[in-house]
Structures are given as structure tokens and as C-alpha cells.
Coordinates of C-alpha atoms in Angstrom, one line a residue:
M931 CA 144.3 116.7 102.9
E932 CA 145.2 114.9 106.2
N933 CA 144.5 116.0 109.7
A934 CA 146.7 115.4 112.8
T935 CA 145.7 111.8 113.1
G936 CA 146.8 111.0 109.6
Q937 CA 143.2 110.5 108.4
G938 CA 141.6 112.3 105.5
A939 CA 139.5 115.4 106.3
K940 CA 136.4 113.9 104.7
S941 CA 136.4 110.5 106.3
A942 CA 133.3 108.4 106.0
R943 CA 131.2 108.4 109.1
K944 CA 129.7 105.2 110.3
V945 CA 126.0 105.5 111.1
V946 CA 124.9 103.2 113.8
F947 CA 121.3 102.8 115.0
H948 CA 120.3 101.0 118.2
R949 CA 116.8 99.5 118.6
V950 CA 115.2 101.0 121.7
A951 CA 111.6 99.8 121.3
E952 CA 109.3 98.6 118.5
N953 CA 109.7 101.0 115.6
L954 CA 111.9 103.3 117.7
Y955 CA 115.7 103.6 117.0
R956 CA 118.4 105.8 118.5
L957 CA 121.3 107.2 116.5
E958 CA 124.5 106.4 118.3
N959 CA 126.6 109.5 117.5
T960 CA 123.9 112.2 118.1
G961 CA 121.5 110.4 120.5
G962 CA 118.5 111.5 118.4
Y963 CA 115.5 109.2 118.0
Y964 CA 114.1 107.9 114.7
A965 CA 110.9 106.1 113.7
L966 CA 111.0 103.1 111.4
V967 CA 107.5 102.0 110.3
K968 CA 106.5 99.5 107.7
R969 CA 103.2 99.6 105.8
G970 CA 102.3 97.7 102.6
D971 CA 105.8 96.4 101.9
K972 CA 107.1 100.0 102.2
Q973 CA 109.5 101.3 104.9
F974 CA 109.0 104.8 106.3
R975 CA 111.8 106.4 108.3
R976 CA 111.7 109.8 110.0
S977 CA 113.7 111.7 112.6
L978 CA 111.6 112.4 115.6
K979 CA 113.8 115.5 116.3
T980 CA 114.4 114.8 120.0
K981 CA 116.8 113.2 122.4
D982 CA 114.1 112.6 125.0
R983 CA 112.7 109.1 125.0
K984 CA 109.3 109.9 126.3
L985 CA 108.8 112.6 123.8
A986 CA 110.1 110.3 121.1
E987 CA 107.5 107.7 122.0
R988 CA 104.7 110.2 121.8
R989 CA 105.9 111.4 118.4
L990 CA 106.3 107.8 117.2
D991 CA 102.6 107.2 118.1
E992 CA 101.6 110.3 116.0
Y993 CA 103.8 109.2 113.1
R994 CA 102.4 105.7 113.2
A995 CA 98.9 107.2 112.9
Q996 CA 100.0 109.3 109.9
V997 CA 101.5 106.3 108.1
G998 CA 98.4 104.2 109.0
N999 CA 96.2 106.8 107.2
L1000 CA 98.1 106.3 103.9
T1001 CA 96.3 104.6 101.1
I1002 CA 98.4 101.8 99.7
S1003 CA 97.5 100.2 96.4
E1004 CA 97.5 96.4 95.8
D1005 CA 101.0 96.5 94.3
G1006 CA 102.4 98.2 97.4
S1007 CA 102.9 101.7 95.9
P1008 CA 101.2 104.8 97.5
A1009 CA 98.0 105.9 95.8
P1010 CA 98.4 108.4 93.0
L1011 CA 98.0 112.1 93.7
S1012 CA 94.7 112.1 91.7
C1013 CA 93.2 109.7 94.2
A1014 CA 94.3 111.9 97.1
A1015 CA 92.8 114.9 95.5
L1016 CA 89.4 113.3 95.5
N1017 CA 89.5 113.0 99.3
F1018 CA 89.4 116.8 99.7
S1019 CA 86.2 118.2 101.0
P1020 CA 84.5 121.1 98.9
L1021 CA 85.6 123.5 101.7
N1022 CA 89.2 122.4 101.4
R1023 CA 89.1 122.6 97.6
K1024 CA 87.8 126.2 97.8
R1025 CA 90.5 127.2 100.3
I1026 CA 93.3 125.6 98.3
S1027 CA 91.9 127.1 95.1
N1028 CA 91.8 130.6 96.6
S1029 CA 95.3 130.3 97.9
L1030 CA 96.7 129.8 94.3
T1031 CA 97.4 132.8 92.1
H1032 CA 94.9 132.8 89.2
T1033 CA 96.3 133.6 85.8
G1034 CA 94.2 133.3 82.6
G1035 CA 92.4 130.0 82.2
G1036 CA 94.2 128.2 85.0
T1037 CA 96.3 128.7 88.1
K1038 CA 100.0 128.8 88.5
S1039 CA 101.7 127.4 91.6
A1040 CA 105.5 126.7 91.5
G1041 CA 105.5 127.0 87.7
I1042 CA 102.8 124.3 87.2
S1043 CA 99.7 125.3 85.2
V1044 CA 96.5 123.7 86.6
P1045 CA 93.2 124.2 84.9
I1046 CA 90.2 125.0 87.2
A1047 CA 86.6 124.4 86.2
H1048 CA 84.6 127.4 87.2
K1049 CA 81.0 126.8 88.2
T1050 CA 78.3 129.2 87.0
S1051 CA 74.9 129.1 88.7

């Protein structure tokens, strides 16, 4: 199907980013800001959901801190979920455990059965 200009209705849009500052990019057609951060040979990109530069810079600082807290293995891949689970404090484990629906010998969350060891004193 062609529009009045003779081009197809679903023409490919060209995505153009302009570097504004270190790790901060602006999308040309929308004016929105994006973060581009590298850590451990991995590249992390995220929309900062703003068109205001000062706000984008503050959100970029927060995002850098989040990416900086990631544990990266020697081969450059993120740490497995089992390692991340060990970082939960006992209070967080209890809160997370209580938020799941208990059924039988395990819990169900999003259709995944997870066994829970119950302590008896």
C-alpha cells in the first residue's frame, strides 16, 4: 500500500543517536535521552524516559551505579541467578518467601515450582 508520497505505509525508520556527553545519547526523532554503559565487555542500554538534559544526567548517574553493582564473572557474563540469591539477607528471604503462594511441598510463582526448606526449631 502506498501513501501520497509514493512510499510504502510501513517504511523503515532510520534510528539516529547523537552523543551528548559520556554515556549519554539523544535520539534524533523523539529527543529522548538514552544511557549507554559498558561493564565487563557487556553493553547496557536504557531509555532515561526524559527529554530534559539535567534530569537525564541525574538518571544516568543512577543507572551507572546500578550497572556498577552488577557482578560480572571472569568470562564477562553476568553472575548466575543462584549467586544473586545468596546475596539476599534472611529478612529479604522471609519477605520474598511469604509473598509467594504456598502449595504442597513447594511454592508456585508464575508457574514455576520452587522447593522451600522449612526450619523446625
